[in-house]
Amino acid sequence: MLSENQKQRYLRNTILPEIGEKGQEKLLCAKVLVIGCGGLGSPVLFYLAAAGVGNIGAIDDDVVELSNLQRQVIHNEKNLGQKKVLSAKEKILTLNPGVNLQIFDQRANRESLRKIYADYDFILDATDNFPSRFIINEIAHEQKKPLIFAAVKGFLGQVSVFKSYEKNNPCYACFNHNIVDENFSLPLSEKGILGSVAGTIGALQATTTIREILEIGESLVGKILIFDFLKNEFRKVNLKKNPSCKICAS
């Protein structure tokens, strides 16, 4: 049952017939883990908290640097040198004090993720490197957690959902090499990223997560959305399970 304060705060959500008060209650009860508090994590955290996702975890072991501020809009110059999770926590709780926000100042590795995943129902990959993405995917498959994935580079973005623990669904490691732009694997220092692209893709990742929580609309399981903002092209590509995948084929 929504309180009077919650009814007012989330009024624009509950007016939507696809959400309503019952849907808002589902959002308030949802447990979402966001891995990465940078260019993607910033809009993801803001929009999930604003929408009323009640339980959010945030993982990052990095500190705020000046070069981050061009795209990582959850941070500002006052946060330079501060841990990103602490900076993010301050902004999120200012936006919505009703959120139960847990922060984890640590790198995403197998041991830590196995422990943390147990407390969350949805996993969001907002990282910027392949090693982390493969580990995040591996443990999500292992623990049967929905994985909402996003990536950005330059003017390009990708969004997908993986439920590889369900029959015939692919995991991130099944990706066709023709779909994943090899430049996404460049070291961060060599990547160019337009901040507004990260913001747009992060907002799409947040919306995709809300859709999965509420079980509304068309899911991106088995598909990937590819966005080219220079060409104004949006493509949806079907993904197939790799029968030889070392993560999900067995």
CSV table of C-alpha atoms in Angstrom, one decimal:
chain,number,residue,atom,x,y,z
A,1,MET,CA,0.0,0.0,0.0
A,2,LEU,CA,1.5,3.3,-1.0
A,3,SER,CA,1.7,6.1,1.6
A,4,GLU,CA,0.3,9.5,0.8
A,5,ASN,CA,3.8,10.8,0.2
A,6,GLN,CA,4.6,8.0,-2.2
A,7,LYS,CA,1.3,8.6,-4.1
A,8,GLN,CA,2.3,12.2,-4.7
A,9,ARG,CA,6.0,11.4,-5.5
A,10,TYR,CA,5.2,8.7,-8.0
A,11,LEU,CA,1.9,10.1,-9.4
A,12,ARG,CA,3.3,10.4,-13.0
A,13,ASN,CA,4.2,6.7,-12.8
A,14,THR,CA,1.0,5.4,-11.4
A,15,ILE,CA,-1.1,7.4,-13.9
A,16,LEU,CA,0.3,5.1,-16.6
A,17,PRO,CA,-2.0,2.1,-17.0
A,18,GLU,CA,1.0,-0.2,-17.5
A,19,ILE,CA,2.2,0.7,-14.0
A,20,GLY,CA,-0.5,1.8,-11.6
A,21,GLU,CA,-0.2,1.6,-7.9
A,22,LYS,CA,0.4,-2.2,-8.0
A,23,GLY,CA,3.3,-1.7,-10.4
A,24,GLN,CA,4.7,1.1,-8.2
A,25,GLU,CA,4.6,-1.3,-5.3
A,26,LYS,CA,6.6,-3.8,-7.3
A,27,LEU,CA,9.2,-1.1,-8.1
A,28,LEU,CA,9.4,-0.2,-4.4
A,29,CYS,CA,10.1,-3.9,-3.5
A,30,ALA,CA,12.6,-4.5,-6.3
A,31,LYS,CA,16.2,-5.2,-5.6
A,32,VAL,CA,18.6,-4.0,-8.3
A,33,LEU,CA,22.4,-4.1,-8.3
A,34,VAL,CA,24.2,-1.6,-10.5
A,35,ILE,CA,27.8,-2.4,-11.3
A,36,GLY,CA,29.7,0.8,-12.2
A,37,CYS,CA,29.0,4.4,-11.1
A,38,GLY,CA,30.4,6.1,-14.2
A,39,GLY,CA,29.0,7.3,-17.6
A,40,LEU,CA,26.3,4.6,-17.7
A,41,GLY,CA,25.8,4.2,-14.0
A,42,SER,CA,25.1,7.9,-13.4
A,43,PRO,CA,21.8,8.1,-15.4
A,44,VAL,CA,20.9,4.5,-14.4
A,45,LEU,CA,21.1,5.3,-10.7
A,46,PHE,CA,19.4,8.6,-11.0
A,47,TYR,CA,16.4,7.2,-13.0
A,48,LEU,CA,16.0,4.1,-11.0
A,49,ALA,CA,15.9,6.0,-7.8
A,50,ALA,CA,13.6,8.7,-9.2
A,51,ALA,CA,11.2,5.9,-10.4
A,52,GLY,CA,11.0,4.5,-6.9
A,53,VAL,CA,13.1,1.3,-7.2
A,54,GLY,CA,13.3,0.7,-3.5
A,55,ASN,CA,16.5,-1.3,-3.0
A,56,ILE,CA,19.6,-0.4,-5.0
A,57,GLY,CA,23.1,-1.6,-4.7
A,58,ALA,CA,26.0,0.2,-6.3
A,59,ILE,CA,29.5,-1.3,-6.9
A,60,ASP,CA,32.6,0.7,-7.9
A,61,ASP,CA,36.2,0.9,-6.6
A,62,ASP,CA,37.2,4.0,-8.5
A,63,VAL,CA,37.6,7.7,-7.5
A,64,VAL,CA,36.2,10.8,-9.2
A,65,GLU,CA,38.6,12.4,-11.7
A,66,LEU,CA,38.2,15.7,-13.6
A,67,SER,CA,38.0,13.8,-16.9
A,68,ASN,CA,35.0,11.9,-15.6
A,69,LEU,CA,32.8,14.9,-15.3
A,70,GLN,CA,32.2,15.3,-19.1
A,71,ARG,CA,29.8,12.3,-18.9
A,72,GLN,CA,29.5,11.0,-15.3
A,73,VAL,CA,26.8,13.5,-14.3
A,74,ILE,CA,26.2,12.1,-10.9
A,75,HIS,CA,29.6,13.6,-9.8
A,76,ASN,CA,30.9,17.2,-9.7
A,77,GLU,CA,34.1,19.1,-9.0
A,78,LYS,CA,33.4,19.0,-5.2
A,79,ASN,CA,33.7,15.2,-5.5
A,80,LEU,CA,37.2,15.1,-7.1
A,81,GLY,CA,39.3,12.4,-5.4
A,82,GLN,CA,36.3,11.0,-3.6
A,83,LYS,CA,35.1,7.4,-4.0
A,84,LYS,CA,32.5,7.2,-6.7
A,85,VAL,CA,30.1,5.1,-4.6
A,86,LEU,CA,30.2,7.8,-1.8
A,87,SER,CA,29.6,10.6,-4.3
A,88,ALA,CA,26.8,8.6,-5.9
A,89,LYS,CA,25.2,7.8,-2.6
A,90,GLU,CA,25.0,11.5,-1.6
A,91,LYS,CA,23.2,12.5,-4.9
A,92,ILE,CA,20.8,9.6,-4.9
A,93,LEU,CA,19.7,10.0,-1.3
A,94,THR,CA,19.3,13.8,-1.9
A,95,LEU,CA,17.0,12.9,-4.9
A,96,ASN,CA,15.1,10.2,-3.1
A,97,PRO,CA,15.7,9.6,0.6
A,98,GLY,CA,13.3,6.7,0.5
A,99,VAL,CA,15.7,4.5,-1.4
A,100,ASN,CA,17.5,1.8,0.5
A,101,LEU,CA,20.9,2.3,-1.1
A,102,GLN,CA,23.8,-0.1,-0.3
A,103,ILE,CA,27.3,0.8,-1.7
A,104,PHE,CA,30.2,-1.5,-2.3
A,105,ASP,CA,33.6,0.1,-2.6
A,106,GLN,CA,35.3,-2.8,-4.4
A,107,ARG,CA,36.2,-4.2,-7.8
A,108,ALA,CA,33.8,-6.6,-9.4
A,109,ASN,CA,35.4,-10.0,-9.1
A,110,ARG,CA,34.0,-13.5,-8.9
A,111,GLU,CA,34.3,-13.9,-5.1
A,112,SER,CA,32.7,-10.5,-4.2
A,113,LEU,CA,29.9,-10.8,-6.8
A,114,ARG,CA,28.9,-14.3,-5.6
A,115,LYS,CA,28.2,-12.8,-2.2
A,116,ILE,CA,26.6,-9.6,-3.3
A,117,TYR,CA,24.4,-11.1,-6.1
A,118,ALA,CA,22.5,-13.2,-3.5
A,119,ASP,CA,20.7,-10.1,-2.2
A,120,TYR,CA,19.5,-8.7,-5.5
A,121,ASP,CA,17.0,-9.8,-8.2
A,122,PHE,CA,18.3,-7.9,-11.2
A,123,ILE,CA,21.9,-7.2,-12.2
A,124,LEU,CA,22.9,-4.2,-14.3
A,125,ASP,CA,26.3,-4.1,-16.1
A,126,ALA,CA,27.3,-0.5,-16.4
A,127,THR,CA,31.0,-1.2,-16.7
A,128,ASP,CA,33.5,-0.2,-19.4
A,129,ASN,CA,35.7,-3.2,-19.9
A,130,PHE,CA,35.4,-6.8,-21.3
A,131,PRO,CA,37.0,-8.6,-18.3
A,132,SER,CA,34.4,-7.2,-15.9
A,133,ARG,CA,31.6,-7.9,-18.3
A,134,PHE,CA,32.5,-11.6,-18.7
A,135,ILE,CA,32.7,-12.1,-14.9
A,136,ILE,CA,29.4,-10.2,-14.3
A,137,ASN,CA,27.8,-12.4,-17.0
A,138,GLU,CA,29.3,-15.6,-15.6
A,139,ILE,CA,28.0,-15.1,-12.1
A,140,ALA,CA,24.6,-13.9,-13.3
A,141,HIS,CA,24.2,-17.1,-15.2
A,142,GLU,CA,25.5,-19.2,-12.3
A,143,GLN,CA,23.0,-17.6,-9.8
A,144,LYS,CA,20.2,-17.3,-12.4
A,145,LYS,CA,19.8,-13.6,-12.2
A,146,PRO,CA,18.5,-11.4,-15.1
A,147,LEU,CA,21.4,-9.3,-16.5
A,148,ILE,CA,20.6,-6.0,-18.1
A,149,PHE,CA,23.7,-5.0,-20.2
A,150,ALA,CA,24.7,-1.7,-21.8
A,151,ALA,CA,27.9,-0.4,-23.5
A,152,VAL,CA,28.9,2.8,-25.1
A,153,LYS,CA,31.8,4.0,-27.3
A,154,GLY,CA,32.0,7.3,-29.2
A,155,PHE,CA,28.6,7.7,-30.8
A,156,LEU,CA,27.6,4.1,-30.5
A,157,GLY,CA,25.6,2.3,-27.8
A,158,GLN,CA,24.2,-1.2,-27.1
A,159,VAL,CA,21.5,-2.5,-24.7
A,160,SER,CA,20.4,-6.1,-24.1
A,161,VAL,CA,18.9,-8.4,-21.5
A,162,PHE,CA,20.3,-11.9,-20.7
A,163,LYS,CA,18.5,-14.7,-19.0
A,164,SER,CA,20.8,-17.5,-20.1
A,165,TYR,CA,19.6,-19.8,-17.3
A,166,GLU,CA,16.3,-20.2,-19.3
A,167,LYS,CA,16.2,-22.7,-22.1
A,168,ASN,CA,17.7,-21.6,-25.4
A,169,ASN,CA,18.6,-18.0,-24.3
A,170,PRO,CA,22.1,-16.8,-25.0
A,171,CYS,CA,24.4,-15.2,-22.5
A,172,TYR,CA,26.8,-12.3,-23.0
A,173,ALA,CA,29.6,-14.7,-23.8
A,174,CYS,CA,27.6,-16.1,-26.7
A,175,PHE,CA,27.9,-12.7,-28.5
A,176,ASN,CA,28.7,-12.9,-32.2
A,177,HIS,CA,32.0,-11.2,-32.9
A,178,ASN,CA,30.4,-9.4,-35.9
A,179,ILE,CA,28.0,-7.6,-33.5
A,180,VAL,CA,30.5,-6.5,-30.8
A,181,ASP,CA,32.6,-3.7,-32.2
A,182,GLU,CA,36.2,-4.5,-31.5
A,183,ASN,CA,36.8,-0.9,-30.5
A,184,PHE,CA,34.6,-1.5,-27.4
A,185,SER,CA,37.6,-3.4,-26.0
A,186,LEU,CA,40.0,-0.5,-26.2
A,187,PRO,CA,41.6,0.7,-22.9
A,188,LEU,CA,39.5,3.4,-21.3
A,189,SER,CA,42.2,6.0,-21.8
A,190,GLU,CA,42.0,5.4,-25.6
A,191,LYS,CA,38.2,5.6,-25.8
A,192,GLY,CA,36.2,8.6,-26.9
A,193,ILE,CA,32.8,8.8,-25.4
A,194,LEU,CA,30.2,11.6,-26.0
A,195,GLY,CA,28.6,12.2,-22.7
A,196,SER,CA,25.1,12.6,-24.0
A,197,VAL,CA,25.4,9.1,-25.7
A,198,ALA,CA,26.3,7.6,-22.3
A,199,GLY,CA,23.3,9.5,-20.8
A,200,THR,CA,20.9,8.2,-23.5
A,201,ILE,CA,22.0,4.6,-23.3
A,202,GLY,CA,22.0,4.7,-19.5
A,203,ALA,CA,18.5,6.0,-19.6
A,204,LEU,CA,17.5,3.2,-21.9
A,205,GLN,CA,19.2,0.7,-19.6
A,206,ALA,CA,17.2,2.1,-16.7
A,207,THR,CA,13.9,1.9,-18.7
A,208,THR,CA,14.7,-1.6,-19.8
A,209,THR,CA,15.2,-2.6,-16.1
A,210,ILE,CA,11.9,-1.1,-15.1
A,211,ARG,CA,10.2,-3.0,-17.9
A,212,GLU,CA,11.8,-6.2,-16.7
A,213,ILE,CA,10.8,-5.6,-13.1
A,214,LEU,CA,7.2,-4.9,-14.1
A,215,GLU,CA,7.1,-7.6,-16.8
A,216,ILE,CA,5.6,-5.2,-19.3
A,217,GLY,CA,6.2,-4.5,-23.0
A,218,GLU,CA,8.6,-6.4,-25.2
A,219,SER,CA,11.7,-7.9,-23.6
A,220,LEU,CA,15.2,-7.7,-25.1
A,221,VAL,CA,16.0,-11.2,-24.1
A,222,GLY,CA,17.7,-12.8,-27.1
A,223,LYS,CA,18.1,-9.5,-28.8
A,224,ILE,CA,20.5,-6.5,-28.8
A,225,LEU,CA,19.6,-2.9,-29.6
A,226,ILE,CA,22.5,-1.2,-31.4
A,227,PHE,CA,22.4,2.6,-31.6
A,228,ASP,CA,24.5,4.7,-34.0
A,229,PHE,CA,23.8,8.4,-33.1
A,230,LEU,CA,25.8,9.7,-36.0
A,231,LYS,CA,23.8,7.9,-38.6
A,232,ASN,CA,20.5,8.1,-36.6
A,233,GLU,CA,20.2,4.3,-36.9
A,234,PHE,CA,18.6,2.0,-34.4
A,235,ARG,CA,18.9,-1.7,-35.1
A,236,LYS,CA,17.6,-4.7,-33.3
A,237,VAL,CA,19.6,-7.9,-33.9
A,238,ASN,CA,18.6,-11.4,-32.8
A,239,LEU,CA,21.2,-13.2,-30.7
A,240,LYS,CA,21.5,-17.0,-30.7
A,241,LYS,CA,22.8,-19.3,-28.0
A,242,ASN,CA,26.3,-20.6,-28.8
A,243,PRO,CA,26.1,-24.4,-28.4
A,244,SER,CA,29.8,-24.3,-27.6
A,245,CYS,CA,29.6,-21.5,-25.0
A,246,LYS,CA,31.8,-22.3,-22.0
A,247,ILE,CA,29.4,-20.4,-19.7
A,248,CYS,CA,25.8,-21.4,-20.6
A,249,ALA,CA,26.0,-24.3,-23.1
A,250,SER,CA,26.2,-27.0,-20.4
